[in-house]
Amino acid sequence: MRGAAIAAATIAVLEAGCQSTVDRSGPESEPALLRTAAAELRQGDLEQAQSDYARARTELPTSAAAWVGFGEASYRLFQACVADPRRGNALFYLQDAESGFRRGVELDPKSAAGYLGLSRVARERGDGAEAAKLAQNARIGSSAARPPSSDMRS
């Protein structure tokens, strides 16, 4: 239940971030792509959400919302694969999630959703201390929060 609440909060942050982190110099359709991907994620269409966020990363390479959204879709695909291994390689999705969240916090060091995502990845990798530190960064969302420089993979 707690994981569902965290996912819902992350999605809300992603949706709010769509408007604030999009480069306004691009075509008008760019924010729509992020809104569509967020709606797909909310509806549970994880593969399509991940695909649209991947496209958004390409079209909007400096959009933290695109990268964090990709991380969130990938993380939820990881969870789905853990629940049903026939869906695919869970670790592949966990790696995608980590790279998306990491790039998101590099682009926006105040990204609570990015830090929260990285915290969940660290927890999945068994690094409780790193998970707690990243969760604290998500909570404070301050300019003092720095993107993690260490690779969480052991």
Short mmCIF file of N, CA and C in Angstrom, two decimals:
data_model
loop_
_atom_site.label_atom_id
_atom_site.label_comp_id
_atom_site.label_asym_id
_atom_site.label_seq_id
_atom_site.Cartn_x
_atom_site.Cartn_y
_atom_site.Cartn_z
N MET A 1 0.82 -1.19 0.00
CA MET A 1 0.00 0.00 0.00
C MET A 1 0.87 1.26 0.00
N ARG A 2 1.93 1.22 0.80
CA ARG A 2 2.80 2.39 0.88
C ARG A 2 3.45 2.68 -0.47
N GLY A 3 3.84 1.62 -1.20
CA GLY A 3 4.43 1.79 -2.52
C GLY A 3 3.47 2.46 -3.48
N ALA A 4 2.18 2.12 -3.39
CA ALA A 4 1.18 2.74 -4.25
C ALA A 4 1.04 4.23 -3.93
N ALA A 5 1.11 4.57 -2.65
CA ALA A 5 1.02 5.98 -2.26
C ALA A 5 2.23 6.77 -2.77
N ILE A 6 3.40 6.14 -2.68
CA ILE A 6 4.62 6.79 -3.18
C ILE A 6 4.52 6.99 -4.68
N ALA A 7 4.05 5.96 -5.39
CA ALA A 7 3.91 6.07 -6.85
C ALA A 7 2.92 7.16 -7.21
N ALA A 8 1.81 7.25 -6.50
CA ALA A 8 0.81 8.29 -6.78
C ALA A 8 1.39 9.67 -6.54
N ALA A 9 2.14 9.83 -5.46
CA ALA A 9 2.77 11.13 -5.17
C ALA A 9 3.79 11.47 -6.24
N THR A 10 4.55 10.49 -6.69
CA THR A 10 5.55 10.73 -7.73
C THR A 10 4.88 11.17 -9.02
N ILE A 11 3.80 10.51 -9.39
CA ILE A 11 3.08 10.88 -10.61
C ILE A 11 2.55 12.30 -10.51
N ALA A 12 2.02 12.67 -9.34
CA ALA A 12 1.51 14.04 -9.17
C ALA A 12 2.63 15.06 -9.34
N VAL A 13 3.80 14.76 -8.79
CA VAL A 13 4.95 15.66 -8.95
C VAL A 13 5.36 15.73 -10.41
N LEU A 14 5.35 14.58 -11.10
CA LEU A 14 5.71 14.55 -12.52
C LEU A 14 4.75 15.42 -13.33
N GLU A 15 3.45 15.27 -13.06
CA GLU A 15 2.48 16.05 -13.81
C GLU A 15 2.65 17.54 -13.56
N ALA A 16 2.90 17.91 -12.32
CA ALA A 16 3.12 19.32 -12.00
C ALA A 16 4.39 19.82 -12.67
N GLY A 17 5.40 18.97 -12.73
CA GLY A 17 6.67 19.35 -13.33
C GLY A 17 6.63 19.49 -14.83
N CYS A 18 5.64 18.87 -15.47
CA CYS A 18 5.56 18.94 -16.92
C CYS A 18 5.54 20.39 -17.39
N GLN A 19 4.76 21.21 -16.76
CA GLN A 19 4.64 22.60 -17.19
C GLN A 19 5.84 23.44 -16.83
N SER A 20 6.50 23.13 -15.71
CA SER A 20 7.58 24.00 -15.26
C SER A 20 8.94 23.64 -15.83
N THR A 21 9.15 22.40 -16.27
CA THR A 21 10.49 22.01 -16.70
C THR A 21 10.65 21.90 -18.20
N VAL A 22 9.56 22.08 -18.94
CA VAL A 22 9.65 21.97 -20.40
C VAL A 22 10.30 23.22 -20.96
N ASP A 23 11.20 23.03 -21.90
CA ASP A 23 11.84 24.13 -22.60
C ASP A 23 10.78 24.82 -23.46
N ARG A 24 10.43 26.02 -23.13
CA ARG A 24 9.36 26.73 -23.80
C ARG A 24 9.72 27.18 -25.22
N SER A 25 10.96 27.00 -25.64
CA SER A 25 11.36 27.44 -26.97
C SER A 25 10.98 26.42 -28.05
N GLY A 26 10.58 25.21 -27.65
CA GLY A 26 10.26 24.15 -28.60
C GLY A 26 8.83 24.24 -29.10
N PRO A 27 8.43 23.26 -29.93
CA PRO A 27 7.07 23.23 -30.46
C PRO A 27 6.04 23.09 -29.36
N GLU A 28 4.84 23.55 -29.63
CA GLU A 28 3.76 23.50 -28.64
C GLU A 28 3.37 22.08 -28.27
N SER A 29 3.66 21.10 -29.14
CA SER A 29 3.27 19.72 -28.87
C SER A 29 4.12 19.06 -27.80
N GLU A 30 5.25 19.63 -27.43
CA GLU A 30 6.13 18.99 -26.45
C GLU A 30 5.47 18.79 -25.09
N PRO A 31 4.84 19.81 -24.52
CA PRO A 31 4.18 19.55 -23.23
C PRO A 31 3.09 18.50 -23.34
N ALA A 32 2.42 18.42 -24.48
CA ALA A 32 1.36 17.43 -24.66
C ALA A 32 1.93 16.01 -24.57
N LEU A 33 3.11 15.79 -25.10
CA LEU A 33 3.74 14.47 -25.03
C LEU A 33 3.97 14.07 -23.58
N LEU A 34 4.42 14.99 -22.77
CA LEU A 34 4.64 14.69 -21.35
C LEU A 34 3.31 14.44 -20.63
N ARG A 35 2.29 15.22 -20.96
CA ARG A 35 0.98 15.00 -20.35
C ARG A 35 0.40 13.65 -20.75
N THR A 36 0.58 13.29 -22.02
CA THR A 36 0.09 11.99 -22.49
C THR A 36 0.80 10.86 -21.77
N ALA A 37 2.11 10.94 -21.67
CA ALA A 37 2.88 9.90 -20.99
C ALA A 37 2.47 9.79 -19.53
N ALA A 38 2.26 10.92 -18.86
CA ALA A 38 1.84 10.89 -17.45
C ALA A 38 0.46 10.24 -17.32
N ALA A 39 -0.44 10.53 -18.25
CA ALA A 39 -1.77 9.91 -18.21
C ALA A 39 -1.67 8.40 -18.42
N GLU A 40 -0.82 7.98 -19.34
CA GLU A 40 -0.62 6.55 -19.57
C GLU A 40 -0.07 5.87 -18.33
N LEU A 41 0.86 6.53 -17.68
CA LEU A 41 1.44 5.98 -16.46
C LEU A 41 0.36 5.85 -15.38
N ARG A 42 -0.45 6.88 -15.24
CA ARG A 42 -1.51 6.88 -14.24
C ARG A 42 -2.53 5.76 -14.53
N GLN A 43 -2.78 5.49 -15.81
CA GLN A 43 -3.75 4.46 -16.20
C GLN A 43 -3.16 3.05 -16.18
N GLY A 44 -1.85 2.95 -15.95
CA GLY A 44 -1.22 1.64 -15.87
C GLY A 44 -0.72 1.10 -17.19
N ASP A 45 -0.73 1.91 -18.24
CA ASP A 45 -0.19 1.49 -19.54
C ASP A 45 1.32 1.75 -19.52
N LEU A 46 2.02 0.90 -18.79
CA LEU A 46 3.43 1.14 -18.48
C LEU A 46 4.34 1.12 -19.70
N GLU A 47 4.13 0.16 -20.59
CA GLU A 47 4.99 0.07 -21.77
C GLU A 47 4.85 1.31 -22.65
N GLN A 48 3.60 1.76 -22.86
CA GLN A 48 3.39 2.94 -23.69
C GLN A 48 3.92 4.19 -22.99
N ALA A 49 3.73 4.28 -21.68
CA ALA A 49 4.26 5.43 -20.94
C ALA A 49 5.77 5.47 -21.05
N GLN A 50 6.43 4.33 -20.87
CA GLN A 50 7.89 4.31 -20.98
C GLN A 50 8.32 4.72 -22.39
N SER A 51 7.62 4.22 -23.39
CA SER A 51 7.95 4.56 -24.77
C SER A 51 7.80 6.06 -25.03
N ASP A 52 6.70 6.64 -24.55
CA ASP A 52 6.49 8.08 -24.76
C ASP A 52 7.49 8.93 -23.97
N TYR A 53 7.82 8.50 -22.77
CA TYR A 53 8.84 9.23 -22.02
C TYR A 53 10.21 9.10 -22.69
N ALA A 54 10.50 7.94 -23.28
CA ALA A 54 11.76 7.77 -24.02
C ALA A 54 11.80 8.73 -25.20
N ARG A 55 10.69 8.86 -25.89
CA ARG A 55 10.60 9.81 -27.00
C ARG A 55 10.78 11.25 -26.49
N ALA A 56 10.17 11.55 -25.36
CA ALA A 56 10.29 12.89 -24.78
C ALA A 56 11.74 13.18 -24.39
N ARG A 57 12.47 12.18 -23.89
CA ARG A 57 13.89 12.38 -23.55
C ARG A 57 14.68 12.78 -24.79
N THR A 58 14.33 12.19 -25.92
CA THR A 58 15.03 12.51 -27.17
C THR A 58 14.66 13.91 -27.66
N GLU A 59 13.38 14.22 -27.61
CA GLU A 59 12.90 15.52 -28.10
C GLU A 59 13.19 16.66 -27.12
N LEU A 60 13.26 16.34 -25.85
CA LEU A 60 13.47 17.34 -24.80
C LEU A 60 14.61 16.88 -23.88
N PRO A 61 15.83 16.82 -24.39
CA PRO A 61 16.92 16.23 -23.61
C PRO A 61 17.25 16.97 -22.31
N THR A 62 16.80 18.21 -22.17
CA THR A 62 17.07 18.94 -20.93
C THR A 62 15.84 19.03 -20.02
N SER A 63 14.82 18.24 -20.31
CA SER A 63 13.60 18.22 -19.50
C SER A 63 13.74 17.20 -18.38
N ALA A 64 13.83 17.69 -17.16
CA ALA A 64 13.88 16.79 -16.01
C ALA A 64 12.62 15.95 -15.93
N ALA A 65 11.47 16.52 -16.27
CA ALA A 65 10.20 15.78 -16.22
C ALA A 65 10.23 14.58 -17.16
N ALA A 66 10.82 14.73 -18.33
CA ALA A 66 10.91 13.61 -19.28
C ALA A 66 11.78 12.50 -18.71
N TRP A 67 12.91 12.86 -18.14
CA TRP A 67 13.84 11.86 -17.60
C TRP A 67 13.27 11.18 -16.37
N VAL A 68 12.69 11.95 -15.45
CA VAL A 68 12.13 11.37 -14.24
C VAL A 68 10.90 10.52 -14.59
N GLY A 69 10.11 10.98 -15.55
CA GLY A 69 8.97 10.18 -16.01
C GLY A 69 9.41 8.84 -16.58
N PHE A 70 10.49 8.86 -17.37
CA PHE A 70 11.04 7.62 -17.91
C PHE A 70 11.49 6.72 -16.76
N GLY A 71 12.12 7.31 -15.75
CA GLY A 71 12.54 6.54 -14.59
C GLY A 71 11.36 5.92 -13.87
N GLU A 72 10.30 6.68 -13.69
CA GLU A 72 9.12 6.17 -12.99
C GLU A 72 8.45 5.05 -13.78
N ALA A 73 8.27 5.23 -15.08
CA ALA A 73 7.67 4.17 -15.90
C ALA A 73 8.54 2.91 -15.85
N SER A 74 9.85 3.09 -15.93
CA SER A 74 10.77 1.95 -15.88
C SER A 74 10.71 1.26 -14.52
N TYR A 75 10.63 2.05 -13.45
CA TYR A 75 10.56 1.45 -12.12
C TYR A 75 9.27 0.63 -11.96
N ARG A 76 8.18 1.16 -12.46
CA ARG A 76 6.92 0.42 -12.36
C ARG A 76 6.94 -0.83 -13.22
N LEU A 77 7.64 -0.78 -14.36
CA LEU A 77 7.84 -2.00 -15.16
C LEU A 77 8.71 -3.01 -14.41
N PHE A 78 9.72 -2.51 -13.70
CA PHE A 78 10.55 -3.38 -12.85
C PHE A 78 9.66 -4.11 -11.85
N GLN A 79 8.79 -3.37 -11.17
CA GLN A 79 7.90 -3.98 -10.18
C GLN A 79 6.99 -5.03 -10.82
N ALA A 80 6.49 -4.73 -12.01
CA ALA A 80 5.62 -5.67 -12.72
C ALA A 80 6.37 -6.94 -13.07
N CYS A 81 7.63 -6.80 -13.46
CA CYS A 81 8.44 -7.98 -13.81
C CYS A 81 8.80 -8.81 -12.58
N VAL A 82 8.99 -8.16 -11.45
CA VAL A 82 9.24 -8.90 -10.22
C VAL A 82 7.99 -9.72 -9.86
N ALA A 83 6.82 -9.11 -10.03
CA ALA A 83 5.57 -9.80 -9.72
C ALA A 83 5.28 -10.93 -10.71
N ASP A 84 5.67 -10.73 -11.97
CA ASP A 84 5.43 -11.72 -13.01
C ASP A 84 6.66 -11.78 -13.92
N PRO A 85 7.61 -12.65 -13.62
CA PRO A 85 8.86 -12.70 -14.39
C PRO A 85 8.68 -12.95 -15.89
N ARG A 86 7.53 -13.44 -16.30
CA ARG A 86 7.28 -13.64 -17.73
C ARG A 86 7.21 -12.32 -18.49
N ARG A 87 7.04 -11.21 -17.77
CA ARG A 87 6.93 -9.90 -18.42
C ARG A 87 8.27 -9.40 -18.94
N GLY A 88 9.36 -9.88 -18.42
CA GLY A 88 10.66 -9.43 -18.90
C GLY A 88 11.72 -9.42 -17.82
N ASN A 89 12.85 -8.84 -18.15
CA ASN A 89 14.01 -8.79 -17.26
C ASN A 89 13.86 -7.61 -16.30
N ALA A 90 13.57 -7.92 -15.06
CA ALA A 90 13.34 -6.87 -14.06
C ALA A 90 14.56 -5.98 -13.88
N LEU A 91 15.75 -6.55 -13.88
CA LEU A 91 16.95 -5.75 -13.65
C LEU A 91 17.20 -4.75 -14.79
N PHE A 92 16.82 -5.11 -15.99
CA PHE A 92 16.93 -4.19 -17.12
C PHE A 92 16.11 -2.93 -16.83
N TYR A 93 14.89 -3.13 -16.35
CA TYR A 93 14.03 -1.98 -16.05
C TYR A 93 14.54 -1.18 -14.85
N LEU A 94 15.13 -1.88 -13.86
CA LEU A 94 15.69 -1.17 -12.72
C LEU A 94 16.85 -0.28 -13.15
N GLN A 95 17.68 -0.78 -14.06
CA GLN A 95 18.78 0.04 -14.59
C GLN A 95 18.26 1.25 -15.35
N ASP A 96 17.21 1.03 -16.16
CA ASP A 96 16.59 2.16 -16.88
C ASP A 96 16.04 3.19 -15.89
N ALA A 97 15.39 2.69 -14.83
CA ALA A 97 14.83 3.59 -13.82
C ALA A 97 15.93 4.43 -13.19
N GLU A 98 17.02 3.78 -12.80
CA GLU A 98 18.12 4.51 -12.18
C GLU A 98 18.68 5.58 -13.10
N SER A 99 18.89 5.25 -14.37
CA SER A 99 19.46 6.24 -15.29
C SER A 99 18.50 7.40 -15.51
N GLY A 100 17.20 7.12 -15.58
CA GLY A 100 16.23 8.20 -15.75
C GLY A 100 16.17 9.12 -14.55
N PHE A 101 16.07 8.53 -13.36
CA PHE A 101 16.02 9.35 -12.15
C PHE A 101 17.32 10.14 -11.96
N ARG A 102 18.44 9.49 -12.22
CA ARG A 102 19.74 10.15 -12.03
C ARG A 102 19.87 11.38 -12.95
N ARG A 103 19.53 11.20 -14.22
CA ARG A 103 19.62 12.33 -15.17
C ARG A 103 18.62 13.42 -14.78
N GLY A 104 17.46 13.01 -14.29
CA GLY A 104 16.46 13.99 -13.85
C GLY A 104 16.97 14.88 -12.74
N VAL A 105 17.65 14.30 -11.74
CA VAL A 105 18.16 15.13 -10.65
C VAL A 105 19.40 15.91 -11.07
N GLU A 106 20.12 15.42 -12.07
CA GLU A 106 21.23 16.23 -12.61
C GLU A 106 20.68 17.49 -13.27
N LEU A 107 19.58 17.34 -13.98
CA LEU A 107 18.96 18.48 -14.67
C LEU A 107 18.23 19.40 -13.71
N ASP A 108 17.64 18.83 -12.68
CA ASP A 108 16.89 19.61 -11.69
C ASP A 108 17.23 19.10 -10.29
N PRO A 109 18.27 19.68 -9.67
CA PRO A 109 18.70 19.21 -8.34
C PRO A 109 17.63 19.34 -7.25
N LYS A 110 16.51 20.01 -7.53
CA LYS A 110 15.43 20.12 -6.55
C LYS A 110 14.30 19.13 -6.85
N SER A 111 14.52 18.20 -7.76
CA SER A 111 13.48 17.25 -8.17
C SER A 111 13.20 16.22 -7.08
N ALA A 112 12.14 16.47 -6.32
CA ALA A 112 11.76 15.53 -5.27
C ALA A 112 11.42 14.17 -5.87
N ALA A 113 10.73 14.16 -7.00
CA ALA A 113 10.36 12.89 -7.64
C ALA A 113 11.61 12.13 -8.07
N GLY A 114 12.62 12.84 -8.56
CA GLY A 114 13.86 12.19 -8.97
C GLY A 114 14.59 11.56 -7.79
N TYR A 115 14.71 12.30 -6.70
CA TYR A 115 15.37 11.76 -5.51
C TYR A 115 14.57 10.62 -4.89
N LEU A 116 13.26 10.76 -4.89
CA LEU A 116 12.43 9.69 -4.35
C LEU A 116 12.60 8.43 -5.19
N GLY A 117 12.65 8.58 -6.51
CA GLY A 117 12.88 7.44 -7.38
C GLY A 117 14.22 6.79 -7.14
N LEU A 118 15.26 7.60 -7.02
CA LEU A 118 16.59 7.06 -6.74
C LEU A 118 16.62 6.36 -5.38
N SER A 119 15.85 6.87 -4.43
CA SER A 119 15.77 6.23 -3.12
C SER A 119 15.16 4.83 -3.24
N ARG A 120 14.11 4.72 -4.04
CA ARG A 120 13.48 3.40 -4.23
C ARG A 120 14.43 2.44 -4.93
N VAL A 121 15.20 2.93 -5.91
CA VAL A 121 16.17 2.08 -6.61
C VAL A 121 17.23 1.60 -5.61
N ALA A 122 17.74 2.51 -4.80
CA ALA A 122 18.75 2.13 -3.80
C ALA A 122 18.20 1.09 -2.84
N ARG A 123 16.96 1.27 -2.42
CA ARG A 123 16.33 0.29 -1.53
C ARG A 123 16.24 -1.08 -2.20
N GLU A 124 15.88 -1.09 -3.48
CA GLU A 124 15.79 -2.37 -4.21
C GLU A 124 17.15 -3.04 -4.32
N ARG A 125 18.20 -2.25 -4.38
CA ARG A 125 19.56 -2.78 -4.48
C ARG A 125 20.13 -3.17 -3.11
N GLY A 126 19.34 -2.92 -2.05
CA GLY A 126 19.76 -3.32 -0.72
C GLY A 126 20.62 -2.28 0.00
N ASP A 127 20.66 -1.06 -0.49
CA ASP A 127 21.47 -0.01 0.12
C ASP A 127 20.56 0.94 0.92
N GLY A 128 20.24 0.50 2.14
CA GLY A 128 19.33 1.27 2.98
C GLY A 128 19.84 2.65 3.35
N ALA A 129 21.15 2.77 3.61
CA ALA A 129 21.72 4.07 4.00
C ALA A 129 21.59 5.07 2.84
N GLU A 130 21.91 4.62 1.63
CA GLU A 130 21.79 5.50 0.47
C GLU A 130 20.32 5.84 0.21
N ALA A 131 19.43 4.86 0.38
CA ALA A 131 18.00 5.11 0.19
C ALA A 131 17.51 6.18 1.15
N ALA A 132 17.94 6.11 2.40
CA ALA A 132 17.52 7.10 3.40
C ALA A 132 18.06 8.48 3.05
N LYS A 133 19.30 8.55 2.62
CA LYS A 133 19.91 9.84 2.26
C LYS A 133 19.15 10.47 1.08
N LEU A 134 18.85 9.66 0.08
CA LEU A 134 18.14 10.17 -1.09
C LEU A 134 16.72 10.58 -0.75
N ALA A 135 16.07 9.82 0.13
CA ALA A 135 14.72 10.19 0.57
C ALA A 135 14.74 11.52 1.31
N GLN A 136 15.79 11.75 2.08
CA GLN A 136 15.93 13.03 2.78
C GLN A 136 16.10 14.16 1.77
N ASN A 137 16.88 13.94 0.72
CA ASN A 137 17.03 14.95 -0.34
C ASN A 137 15.68 15.24 -0.99
N ALA A 138 14.87 14.22 -1.18
CA ALA A 138 13.54 14.42 -1.76
C ALA A 138 12.68 15.26 -0.83
N ARG A 139 12.79 14.97 0.46
CA ARG A 139 11.96 15.68 1.44
C ARG A 139 12.33 17.15 1.52
N ILE A 140 13.60 17.45 1.58
CA ILE A 140 13.99 18.85 1.74
C ILE A 140 13.93 19.62 0.44
N GLY A 141 14.22 18.95 -0.69
CA GLY A 141 14.13 19.61 -1.99
C GLY A 141 14.87 20.94 -2.03
N SER A 142 15.97 21.03 -1.33
CA SER A 142 16.67 22.30 -1.24
C SER A 142 17.78 22.40 -2.27
N SER A 143 18.29 23.59 -2.43
CA SER A 143 19.41 23.78 -3.35
C SER A 143 20.67 23.12 -2.82
N ALA A 144 20.65 22.75 -1.54
CA ALA A 144 21.81 22.04 -0.96
C ALA A 144 21.87 20.60 -1.45
N ALA A 145 20.73 20.08 -1.92
CA ALA A 145 20.71 18.70 -2.43
C ALA A 145 21.51 18.63 -3.72
N ARG A 146 22.40 17.69 -3.78
CA ARG A 146 23.26 17.51 -4.96
C ARG A 146 22.93 16.18 -5.62
N PRO A 147 23.05 16.10 -6.95
CA PRO A 147 22.85 14.81 -7.61
C PRO A 147 23.87 13.80 -7.08
N PRO A 148 23.42 12.58 -6.86
CA PRO A 148 24.35 11.57 -6.36
C PRO A 148 25.42 11.28 -7.40
N SER A 149 26.65 11.18 -6.96
CA SER A 149 27.74 10.94 -7.88
C SER A 149 28.18 9.49 -7.90
N SER A 150 27.84 8.76 -6.85
CA SER A 150 28.26 7.36 -6.80
C SER A 150 27.28 6.49 -7.54
N ASP A 151 27.78 5.44 -8.11
CA ASP A 151 26.94 4.47 -8.79
C ASP A 151 26.38 3.53 -7.73
N MET A 152 25.09 3.33 -7.71
CA MET A 152 24.47 2.51 -6.68
C MET A 152 24.68 1.03 -6.93
N ARG A 153 25.14 0.65 -8.09
CA ARG A 153 25.36 -0.76 -8.37
C ARG A 153 26.57 -1.26 -7.62
N SER A 154 26.41 -2.41 -6.99
CA SER A 154 27.53 -3.00 -6.23
C SER A 154 28.29 -3.97 -7.07
#
